[in-house]
């Protein structure tokens, strides 16, 4: 049993997930960097170790229920706890600037794949982890969403990605309502348009800035908010 809180970050091998792991580890938490490709996870952890940041690693594909169950069982066996889940892994198949599609062009198959990873993935993670959080009456769940899923500001193009993030926001609200009395806080956040493989090199926001709100939500005090959507640590409209 570890005294430090234990945090699992999906898609931790690159981009925002990698930076969220780095910042969470620096708060003193025990981090578990999840990567669907075990070798990429090892390389990422080595890179962090080179900067004096230690993290555990686990192989986890959010589309594979068996890999989620095995990873969660292993983390709980080794640490006796799992306090924080950052649902960061995500894909944007119709959202890249190179091949941006509209409602008339997007294939149902692209929309389905995006939903599978961006919505059912986080849902599976919550289903696997929230029961452990409930037992200990403590949990912080952060869903890395996007303003592209914001219904109040919805724009054109990238319908597969937009629909998936709107659904992730709905999942955030449902889970927050269900776990309200269990000490588990569930929030969604928009990181900004961030310089990652997904965001591209001309994005204005660094990964350090983009990760900040996720890390803040992962470390909320007991009187902190739940069931809200944040950008730059401020609540925004759904
Ligand atoms: N960058 C932005 O401007 C921006 C803006 C708003 C929201 N977001 C959101 O922020 C999150 C992180 O984005 P990013 O910019 O860091 O993207 P990224 O650089 O493309 O990284 C995506 C990460 O997700 C992982 N992943 C994808 N499918 C997975 C699966 N089935 N199982 C496990 N891991 C999987 C990738 O793993 P592999 O290396 O194995 O592919 C990678 O680690 C996403 O949810 C994204 O929608 C990003």
Coordinates of C-alpha atoms and ligand atoms in Angstrom, one line a residue:
X1 CA 0.0 0.0 0.0
X2 CA 1.4 3.4 -1.1
X3 CA 0.8 6.5 1.0
X4 CA 1.0 8.8 -2.0
X5 CA -2.1 9.2 -4.2
X6 CA -2.0 7.1 -7.4
X7 CA -2.9 8.6 -10.7
X8 CA -3.5 6.8 -14.0
X9 CA -3.1 8.8 -17.3
X10 CA -4.3 7.3 -20.5
X11 CA -2.4 8.1 -23.7
X12 CA 0.6 9.1 -21.5
X13 CA 3.3 8.3 -24.0
X14 CA 3.2 11.6 -25.9
X15 CA 1.5 15.0 -26.2
X16 CA -0.7 16.3 -23.4
X17 CA -0.8 12.9 -21.6
X18 CA 3.0 12.8 -21.3
X19 CA 3.0 16.3 -19.9
X20 CA 0.1 15.6 -17.5
X21 CA 2.1 12.6 -16.1
X22 CA 5.2 14.8 -15.7
X23 CA 3.3 17.6 -13.8
X24 CA 1.3 15.1 -11.6
X25 CA 4.5 13.3 -10.7
X26 CA 6.0 16.6 -9.6
X27 CA 3.1 17.2 -7.2
X28 CA 4.3 14.0 -5.3
X29 CA 1.7 11.7 -6.7
X30 CA 2.6 8.2 -7.8
X31 CA 1.9 8.2 -11.5
X32 CA 1.1 5.4 -13.9
X33 CA 1.7 6.3 -17.5
X34 CA -0.6 4.2 -19.7
X35 CA 0.3 3.6 -23.3
X36 CA -1.3 1.3 -25.8
X37 CA 2.1 0.4 -27.1
X38 CA 4.2 -1.0 -24.2
X39 CA 7.5 0.0 -25.9
X40 CA 6.4 3.6 -26.5
X41 CA 5.5 3.7 -22.8
X42 CA 8.9 2.4 -21.8
X43 CA 10.6 5.1 -24.0
X44 CA 8.4 7.8 -22.5
X45 CA 9.2 6.7 -18.9
X46 CA 12.9 6.7 -19.8
X47 CA 12.6 10.2 -21.1
X48 CA 11.0 11.3 -17.9
X49 CA 13.6 9.5 -15.8
X50 CA 16.2 11.5 -17.7
X51 CA 14.6 14.6 -16.2
X52 CA 14.4 13.1 -12.7
X53 CA 10.7 12.3 -12.9
X54 CA 9.8 8.7 -12.0
X55 CA 6.7 7.0 -13.3
X56 CA 5.3 3.5 -13.4
X57 CA 4.1 2.3 -16.8
X58 CA 1.3 0.1 -18.0
X59 CA 0.1 -1.2 -21.3
X60 CA -3.5 0.0 -21.9
X61 CA -5.6 0.3 -25.0
X62 CA -8.8 2.2 -24.2
X63 CA -10.6 0.2 -26.9
X64 CA -9.7 -3.1 -25.3
X65 CA -11.7 -4.0 -22.1
X66 CA -9.3 -6.9 -21.2
X67 CA -6.3 -4.6 -21.3
X68 CA -8.1 -2.0 -19.1
X69 CA -9.1 -4.7 -16.5
X70 CA -5.6 -6.2 -16.4
X71 CA -4.0 -2.8 -16.0
X72 CA -6.3 -1.7 -13.3
X73 CA -6.0 -5.0 -11.4
X74 CA -2.2 -4.7 -11.5
X75 CA -2.2 -1.1 -10.3
X76 CA -4.6 -1.9 -7.4
X77 CA -2.6 -5.0 -6.5
X78 CA 0.7 -3.1 -6.4
X79 CA -0.5 0.0 -4.7
X80 CA -3.8 -0.9 -2.9
X81 CA -5.4 2.2 -4.4
X82 CA -6.2 4.2 -7.5
X83 CA -7.2 7.7 -6.7
X84 CA -7.0 9.7 -9.9
X85 CA -8.0 8.9 -13.5
X86 CA -7.1 11.2 -16.4
X87 CA -9.0 10.2 -19.5
X88 CA -6.6 11.8 -21.9
X89 CA -6.3 9.3 -24.8
X90 CA -8.1 10.5 -27.8
X91 CA -8.2 10.5 -31.6
X92 CA -9.4 13.1 -34.2
X93 CA -9.9 11.2 -37.5
X94 CA -12.0 13.9 -39.2
X95 CA -10.5 16.9 -37.4
X96 CA -7.0 17.3 -38.7
X97 CA -6.5 20.4 -40.8
X98 CA -5.3 18.2 -43.7
X99 CA -8.5 16.3 -44.1
X100 CA -11.2 18.1 -42.3
X101 CA -14.7 16.7 -43.2
X102 CA -18.2 18.1 -42.9
X103 CA -21.5 16.3 -42.1
X104 CA -21.9 15.4 -45.8
X105 CA -18.5 13.9 -46.1
X106 CA -17.8 12.1 -42.9
X107 CA -18.2 8.4 -43.0
X108 CA -20.2 6.7 -40.3
X109 CA -17.2 4.4 -39.8
X110 CA -14.9 7.3 -38.9
X111 CA -17.6 8.7 -36.5
X112 CA -18.0 5.2 -35.0
X113 CA -14.2 4.7 -34.4
X114 CA -13.9 8.2 -32.9
X115 CA -16.8 7.5 -30.6
X116 CA -15.3 4.2 -29.6
X117 CA -12.0 5.7 -28.5
X118 CA -13.1 9.1 -27.2
X119 CA -16.3 8.1 -25.4
X120 CA -16.6 4.4 -24.8
X121 CA -12.9 4.3 -23.8
X122 CA -13.3 6.8 -21.0
X123 CA -16.6 5.1 -20.0
X124 CA -14.8 1.7 -19.7
X125 CA -12.0 3.3 -17.6
X126 CA -14.6 4.8 -15.3
X127 CA -16.4 1.5 -15.0
X128 CA -13.2 -0.3 -14.1
X129 CA -11.8 2.3 -11.6
X130 CA -14.8 4.1 -9.9
X131 CA -15.7 1.1 -7.8
X132 CA -12.2 1.3 -6.2
X133 CA -12.6 5.0 -5.7
X134 CA -16.0 4.5 -4.2
X135 CA -14.6 2.0 -1.6
X136 CA -12.1 4.6 -0.4
X137 CA -14.6 7.4 -0.8
X138 CA -12.1 9.5 -2.8
X139 CA -11.6 10.0 -6.5
X140 CA -10.8 12.6 -9.1
X141 CA -11.7 11.9 -12.7
X142 CA -10.6 14.3 -15.4
X143 CA -12.0 13.9 -18.9
X144 CA -9.8 15.7 -21.5
X145 CA -12.5 17.1 -23.7
X146 CA -12.6 20.0 -26.2
X147 CA -14.4 23.2 -27.0
X148 CA -15.2 21.4 -30.2
X149 CA -17.7 19.4 -28.2
X150 CA -19.3 22.5 -26.6
X151 CA -22.9 22.6 -27.6
X152 CA -23.4 26.3 -26.8
X153 CA -20.6 27.2 -29.2
X154 CA -20.9 24.5 -31.8
X155 CA -19.4 25.2 -35.2
X156 CA -19.1 23.5 -38.5
X157 CA -16.8 20.6 -39.7
X158 CA -15.3 17.6 -37.9
X159 CA -18.6 16.2 -36.9
X160 CA -17.2 12.8 -35.7
X161 CA -14.8 14.5 -33.3
X162 CA -17.3 17.2 -32.2
X163 CA -20.0 14.6 -31.5
X164 CA -17.6 12.4 -29.5
X165 CA -16.5 15.3 -27.3
X166 CA -20.1 16.4 -26.7
X167 CA -20.9 12.8 -25.6
X168 CA -17.8 12.8 -23.4
X169 CA -19.2 15.9 -21.8
X170 CA -22.5 14.2 -21.2
X171 CA -20.7 11.2 -19.6
X172 CA -18.9 13.7 -17.3
X173 CA -22.3 15.1 -16.1
X174 CA -23.9 11.7 -15.6
X175 CA -20.9 10.2 -13.7
X176 CA -20.5 13.4 -11.6
X177 CA -24.2 13.1 -10.6
X178 CA -24.0 9.4 -9.8
X179 CA -20.8 9.7 -7.7
X180 CA -21.6 13.0 -6.0
X181 CA -22.0 11.4 -2.6
X182 CA -19.0 9.1 -2.9
X183 CA -16.2 11.7 -2.7
X184 CA -15.5 11.3 -6.4
X185 CA -15.3 14.4 -8.5
X186 CA -15.7 14.2 -12.3
X187 CA -14.9 17.2 -14.5
X188 CA -14.2 17.9 -18.1
X189 CA -11.7 20.3 -19.5
X190 CA -10.5 22.0 -22.7
X191 CA -6.7 22.3 -22.9
X192 CA -6.7 25.0 -25.5
X193 CA -5.3 24.5 -29.0
X194 CA -2.1 22.8 -28.1
X195 CA 1.1 22.0 -30.0
X196 CA 1.0 18.2 -30.1
X197 CA 0.8 15.7 -33.0
X198 CA -3.0 16.3 -32.9
X199 CA -2.9 20.1 -32.5
X200 CA 0.0 20.7 -35.0
X201 CA 3.0 22.9 -34.8
X202 CA 1.2 26.2 -35.4
X203 CA -1.0 25.8 -32.3
X204 CA -0.6 28.7 -29.9
X205 CA -0.6 26.8 -26.6
X206 CA 2.3 24.8 -25.2
X207 CA 1.8 21.4 -23.6
X208 CA 2.8 22.8 -20.3
X209 CA 0.0 25.3 -20.4
X210 CA -2.4 22.8 -21.9
X211 CA -1.8 20.3 -19.1
X212 CA -2.3 22.7 -16.3
X213 CA -6.1 22.6 -15.9
X214 CA -6.1 18.8 -16.0
X215 CA -3.5 18.6 -13.3
X216 CA -5.4 21.2 -11.2
X217 CA -8.6 19.1 -11.6
X218 CA -6.8 15.9 -10.7
X219 CA -5.6 17.5 -7.4
X220 CA -8.9 19.3 -6.4
X221 CA -9.5 19.7 -2.7
X222 CA -12.6 18.1 -1.2
X223 CA -14.6 21.3 -1.5
X224 CA -13.7 21.6 -5.2
X225 CA -16.2 21.5 -8.0
X226 CA -17.7 18.5 -9.8
X227 CA -19.7 18.1 -13.0
X228 CA -18.3 21.1 -14.6
X229 CA -16.3 22.0 -17.8
X230 CA -13.1 24.1 -17.5
X231 CA -10.6 26.0 -19.5
X232 CA -7.7 27.8 -17.9
X233 CA -9.0 26.7 -14.4
X234 CA -12.3 28.6 -15.1
X235 CA -15.7 27.1 -15.6
X236 CA -17.0 27.4 -19.2
X237 CA -20.4 26.8 -20.7
X238 CA -21.3 23.2 -21.9
Ligands
LIG1 N1 -4.0 19.2 -29.1 C1 -5.1 19.9 -29.0 O1 -5.1 21.1 -29.5 C2 -6.3 19.5 -28.3 C3 -7.3 20.3 -28.1 C4 -8.5 19.9 -27.4 C5 -8.5 18.7 -26.9 N2 -7.5 17.8 -27.1 C6 -7.6 16.5 -26.5 O2 -6.5 16.2 -25.7 C7 -6.2 14.8 -25.6 C8 -4.7 14.5 -25.9 O3 -4.5 15.1 -27.2 P1 -3.0 15.3 -27.8 O4 -3.1 16.6 -28.5 O5 -2.0 15.0 -26.8 O6 -3.0 14.2 -28.9 P2 -1.8 13.3 -29.5 O7 -0.6 14.0 -29.5 O8 -2.4 12.8 -30.8 O9 -1.8 12.0 -28.5 C9 -2.9 11.2 -28.4 C10 -2.6 10.1 -27.4 O10 -3.7 9.2 -27.3 C11 -3.3 7.9 -27.4 N3 -4.3 7.0 -27.9 C12 -5.0 7.1 -29.1 N4 -5.9 6.0 -29.2 C13 -5.6 5.3 -28.1 C14 -6.2 4.1 -27.6 N5 -7.1 3.4 -28.3 N6 -5.7 3.6 -26.4 C15 -4.8 4.2 -25.7 N7 -4.2 5.3 -26.1 C16 -4.7 5.9 -27.3 C17 -2.1 8.0 -28.4 O11 -1.3 6.8 -28.3 P3 -0.4 6.4 -29.6 O12 0.9 7.1 -29.5 O13 -0.2 4.9 -29.4 O14 -1.1 6.7 -30.8 C18 -1.4 9.2 -27.8 O15 -0.7 8.8 -26.6 C19 -7.2 14.2 -26.6 O16 -8.3 13.6 -25.9 C20 -7.6 15.3 -27.5 O17 -8.9 15.1 -28.1 C21 -6.3 18.2 -27.7

